[in-house]
Amino acid sequence: MPLTEYKKDDEDLPAFIFRGNDILIRKEDSLPCEKRLPDGQLFSRLTGSYTNLFTEREYGYSAMMLDGESQGAEGWIFIPLREFFWISKSESEQLSGLPSRLGSLAARAHGFLSLLATYKFCPRCGSALSFDTKETAMRCSNPGCGRLDFPHIEPAVIVLVSRRQGADQEILLVKNRNSKGNFYGCVSGFVEMGERIEDAAVREVMEETGIAIKNLRYVGSQSWPFPDQLMFAFTADYEAGEITMQEEELLDAGWFHRNALPEIPRPGSVAYNLITGNFTPS
């Protein structure tokens, strides 16, 4: 089903309102997460400071990206989208690593808004793009072209590698050169053209750390709309090698005992689910 332009009639829909990678919710943390989402009236009040907005009636929501200077509204706060992924989960979803329905919809909305911000003109002829009337896509406005551009999704892998050290288990964690903060996470990277996701997982661990792995096990996936990734999560066992860092990618890498971990990514992230065991191999 297509995305559509937001109209006054869409005020009955709950809304996802973003500012960059943050999402706007009510301050009252005692309310259920779905009750903390903005209503259509607030959405309409903020339409003077947006960069992109749309409605997707089939899924029952509207979405808006505010400009970077917007302060939202009194009684509302911006929180990181990854935190919303976590607090919108039920206890069983938190323990299993499964996404919540609201978290999945928020990821979908944020991903589409990123698409609208990036793809404004047809890559074939340069004409303006607009919402297609039948597909979830953007159509070139030039009748002689009419190219359809569907949402772009970049597949990526993330791998937690374990090894036995005597009676203890250690996990391989890395500190990415481009990460914000001081945390250590799992080896990750994009799938290359013509590559299986399993081959990408083995390659990324070898490229970044020099470690060969075995017993690769797929454990789950998660949409990661920053801006357009789909993360495929794996666990694996150490097979051979000593850590040799890919210095253009990493600041540090090492083996850590589970009872002496460094700072790790926050709840809501794929890495958190892997490191804490919230993904269970199938």
C-alpha positions as semicolon CSV with decimal commas, in nm:
position;residue;x (nm);y (nm);z (nm)
1;M;0,000;0,000;0,000
2;P;0,124;0,351;-0,075
3;L;0,243;0,626;0,153
4;T;0,023;0,934;0,127
5;E;0,049;1,304;0,197
6;Y;-0,068;1,397;0,548
7;K;-0,417;1,550;0,558
8;K;-0,638;1,700;0,826
9;D;-0,848;1,382;0,813
10;D;-0,548;1,187;0,946
11;E;-0,567;1,350;1,290
12;D;-0,735;1,036;1,425
13;L;-0,412;0,838;1,382
14;P;-0,135;0,800;1,644
15;A;0,188;0,960;1,532
16;F;0,561;0,897;1,534
17;I;0,742;1,230;1,560
18;F;1,121;1,227;1,525
19;R;1,404;1,475;1,557
20;G;1,707;1,309;1,405
21;N;1,742;0,972;1,580
22;D;1,519;1,074;1,874
23;I;1,145;1,017;1,912
24;L;0,887;1,234;2,093
25;I;0,681;1,074;2,373
26;R;0,482;1,190;2,676
27;K;0,680;1,249;2,996
28;E;0,449;1,028;3,206
29;D;0,645;0,704;3,223
30;S;0,363;0,528;3,413
31;L;0,152;0,512;3,096
32;P;0,164;0,218;2,853
33;C;0,400;0,295;2,568
34;E;0,124;0,325;2,306
35;K;-0,045;0,590;2,525
36;R;0,276;0,795;2,527
37;L;0,273;0,850;2,151
38;P;0,156;1,188;2,018
39;D;-0,199;1,219;1,894
40;G;-0,304;1,374;1,566
41;Q;-0,377;1,715;1,719
42;L;-0,020;1,756;1,843
43;F;0,102;1,631;1,505
44;S;-0,096;1,905;1,331
45;R;0,038;2,170;1,570
46;L;0,396;2,080;1,480
47;T;0,358;2,073;1,103
48;G;0,516;2,419;1,079
49;S;0,861;2,285;1,175
50;Y;0,892;1,958;0,985
51;T;1,127;1,849;0,709
52;N;0,921;1,549;0,593
53;L;0,589;1,387;0,687
54;F;0,352;1,123;0,555
55;T;0,064;0,892;0,650
56;E;0,043;0,516;0,612
57;R;-0,320;0,434;0,679
58;E;-0,283;0,061;0,619
59;Y;-0,059;0,046;0,928
60;G;-0,255;0,310;1,119
61;Y;-0,002;0,587;1,183
62;S;0,138;0,919;1,064
63;A;0,505;1,014;1,081
64;M;0,701;1,338;1,085
65;M;1,066;1,441;1,095
66;L;1,110;1,773;1,276
67;D;1,392;2,006;1,194
68;G;1,692;2,006;1,426
69;E;1,588;2,322;1,611
70;S;1,241;2,204;1,714
71;Q;1,179;2,171;2,089
72;G;0,863;1,963;2,062
73;A;0,594;2,067;2,308
74;E;0,534;2,112;2,682
75;G;0,472;1,780;2,857
76;W;0,665;1,586;2,595
77;I;1,028;1,467;2,578
78;F;1,262;1,336;2,312
79;I;1,430;1,003;2,385
80;P;1,671;0,800;2,167
81;L;1,484;0,579;1,923
82;R;1,681;0,275;2,038
83;E;1,551;0,341;2,393
84;F;1,197;0,343;2,251
85;F;1,268;0,004;2,092
86;W;1,340;-0,125;2,445
87;I;1,064;0,037;2,651
88;S;0,797;-0,055;2,396
89;K;0,873;-0,426;2,449
90;S;0,689;-0,659;2,681
91;E;0,899;-0,847;2,936
92;S;0,893;-1,160;2,719
93;E;1,006;-0,959;2,415
94;Q;1,293;-0,811;2,616
95;L;1,404;-1,158;2,726
96;S;1,376;-1,311;2,380
97;G;1,528;-1,029;2,175
98;L;1,208;-0,998;1,969
99;P;1,100;-0,651;1,853
100;S;0,773;-0,500;1,971
101;R;0,494;-0,408;1,729
102;L;0,539;-0,039;1,814
103;G;0,916;-0,063;1,781
104;S;0,883;-0,222;1,437
105;L;0,640;0,048;1,324
106;A;0,868;0,322;1,457
107;A;1,161;0,167;1,267
108;R;0,948;0,155;0,953
109;A;0,840;0,518;0,990
110;H;1,192;0,644;1,061
111;G;1,329;0,449;0,766
112;F;1,074;0,597;0,527
113;L;1,146;0,949;0,654
114;S;1,518;0,892;0,592
115;L;1,431;0,774;0,241
116;L;1,225;1,088;0,175
117;A;1,510;1,307;0,297
118;T;1,764;1,136;0,070
119;Y;1,573;1,056;-0,248
120;K;1,406;1,367;-0,384
121;F;1,497;1,337;-0,752
122;C;1,492;1,054;-1,001
123;P;1,841;0,898;-1,034
124;R;1,768;0,825;-1,401
125;C;1,644;1,159;-1,537
126;G;1,665;1,407;-1,246
127;S;1,293;1,487;-1,227
128;A;1,118;1,527;-0,892
129;L;0,990;1,218;-0,711
130;S;0,647;1,189;-0,550
131;F;0,448;0,920;-0,366
132;D;0,326;0,644;-0,596
133;T;-0,048;0,586;-0,579
134;K;-0,031;0,204;-0,565
135;E;0,307;0,092;-0,433
136;T;0,510;0,179;-0,123
137;A;0,754;0,364;-0,344
138;M;0,848;0,697;-0,500
139;R;0,762;0,756;-0,867
140;C;0,939;0,986;-1,108
141;S;0,712;1,275;-1,206
142;N;0,839;1,272;-1,566
143;P;0,578;1,081;-1,774
144;G;0,850;0,978;-2,017
145;C;1,044;0,810;-1,737
146;G;0,807;0,697;-1,460
147;R;1,081;0,510;-1,271
148;L;0,976;0,357;-0,937
149;D;1,218;0,377;-0,643
150;F;1,140;0,139;-0,359
151;P;1,277;0,173;-0,003
152;H;1,647;0,093;0,014
153;I;1,751;-0,159;0,278
154;E;2,117;-0,230;0,352
155;P;2,174;-0,580;0,498
156;A;2,440;-0,601;0,770
157;V;2,571;-0,874;0,999
158;I;2,666;-0,863;1,366
159;V;2,851;-1,148;1,537
160;L;2,920;-1,242;1,900
161;V;3,224;-1,472;1,915
162;S;3,288;-1,684;2,226
163;R;3,576;-1,904;2,343
164;R;3,655;-2,121;2,643
165;Q;3,947;-2,012;2,858
166;G;3,988;-2,285;3,115
167;A;3,660;-2,306;3,306
168;D;3,554;-1,957;3,195
169;Q;3,394;-1,823;2,880
170;E;3,522;-1,509;2,710
171;I;3,358;-1,303;2,437
172;L;3,522;-1,098;2,164
173;L;3,429;-0,729;2,179
174;V;3,552;-0,436;1,971
175;K;3,553;-0,059;2,005
176;N;3,459;0,094;1,673
177;R;3,648;0,401;1,559
178;N;3,328;0,574;1,445
179;S;3,112;0,493;1,747
180;K;2,983;0,765;1,979
181;G;3,076;0,701;2,340
182;N;3,317;0,462;2,506
183;F;3,134;0,134;2,459
184;Y;3,250;-0,198;2,317
185;G;3,024;-0,399;2,089
186;C;3,024;-0,698;1,858
187;V;3,196;-0,727;1,522
188;S;2,961;-0,601;1,252
189;G;2,961;-0,492;0,891
190;F;2,770;-0,472;0,567
191;V;2,698;-0,762;0,337
192;E;2,878;-0,723;0,005
193;M;2,733;-0,777;-0,342
194;G;2,694;-1,146;-0,428
195;E;2,771;-1,257;-0,071
196;R;2,563;-1,477;0,161
197;I;2,502;-1,331;0,506
198;E;2,685;-1,632;0,658
199;D;2,992;-1,560;0,444
200;A;2,975;-1,192;0,541
201;A;2,977;-1,285;0,912
202;V;3,289;-1,501;0,874
203;R;3,463;-1,238;0,659
204;E;3,389;-0,944;0,889
205;V;3,529;-1,119;1,197
206;M;3,845;-1,216;1,007
207;E;3,890;-0,871;0,849
208;E;3,837;-0,672;1,168
209;T;4,013;-0,896;1,422
210;G;4,211;-1,169;1,242
211;I;4,006;-1,437;1,422
212;A;3,875;-1,747;1,243
213;I;3,537;-1,870;1,365
214;K;3,333;-2,191;1,353
215;N;2,983;-2,311;1,450
216;L;2,820;-1,996;1,313
217;R;2,457;-1,978;1,430
218;Y;2,189;-1,737;1,314
219;V;1,993;-1,609;1,616
220;G;1,771;-1,325;1,500
221;S;1,730;-1,000;1,310
222;Q;1,625;-0,643;1,375
223;S;1,546;-0,341;1,164
224;W;1,804;-0,073;1,238
225;P;1,686;0,245;1,062
226;F;2,001;0,456;1,109
227;P;1,930;0,512;0,829
228;D;1,837;0,189;0,649
229;Q;1,997;-0,126;0,788
230;L;1,855;-0,471;0,854
231;M;2,082;-0,642;1,107
232;F;2,130;-1,021;1,094
233;A;2,262;-1,144;1,429
234;F;2,488;-1,448;1,476
235;T;2,681;-1,623;1,750
236;A;2,998;-1,819;1,673
237;D;3,280;-2,007;1,842
238;Y;3,649;-1,921;1,825
239;E;3,848;-2,150;1,597
240;A;4,197;-2,002;1,556
241;G;4,411;-1,688;1,544
242;E;4,536;-1,399;1,753
243;I;4,369;-1,059;1,754
244;T;4,504;-0,838;1,477
245;M;4,297;-0,519;1,462
246;Q;4,183;-0,353;1,143
247;E;4,301;-0,013;1,264
248;E;4,107;0,195;1,012
249;E;3,788;0,044;1,161
250;L;3,871;-0,020;1,528
251;L;4,025;0,157;1,825
252;D;4,048;-0,157;2,038
253;A;3,953;-0,525;2,046
254;G;3,985;-0,792;2,312
255;W;3,852;-1,097;2,492
256;F;3,640;-1,021;2,798
257;H;3,505;-1,242;3,075
258;R;3,128;-1,212;3,106
259;N;3,163;-1,106;3,471
260;A;3,407;-0,826;3,380
261;L;3,263;-0,656;3,075
262;P;3,349;-0,304;2,959
263;E;3,074;-0,054;2,883
264;I;2,843;-0,216;2,627
265;P;2,571;-0,077;2,395
266;R;2,246;0,021;2,562
267;P;1,923;-0,181;2,571
268;G;1,730;-0,170;2,246
269;S;2,036;-0,241;2,031
270;V;2,116;-0,568;1,856
271;A;2,455;-0,584;2,029
272;Y;2,291;-0,558;2,372
273;N;2,066;-0,854;2,289
274;L;2,365;-1,062;2,180
275;I;2,595;-0,975;2,469
276;T;2,329;-1,028;2,737
277;G;2,205;-1,351;2,581
278;N;1,863;-1,215;2,483
279;F;1,895;-1,382;2,145
280;T;1,867;-1,758;2,172
281;P;2,010;-1,968;1,888
282;S;1,738;-2,147;1,687
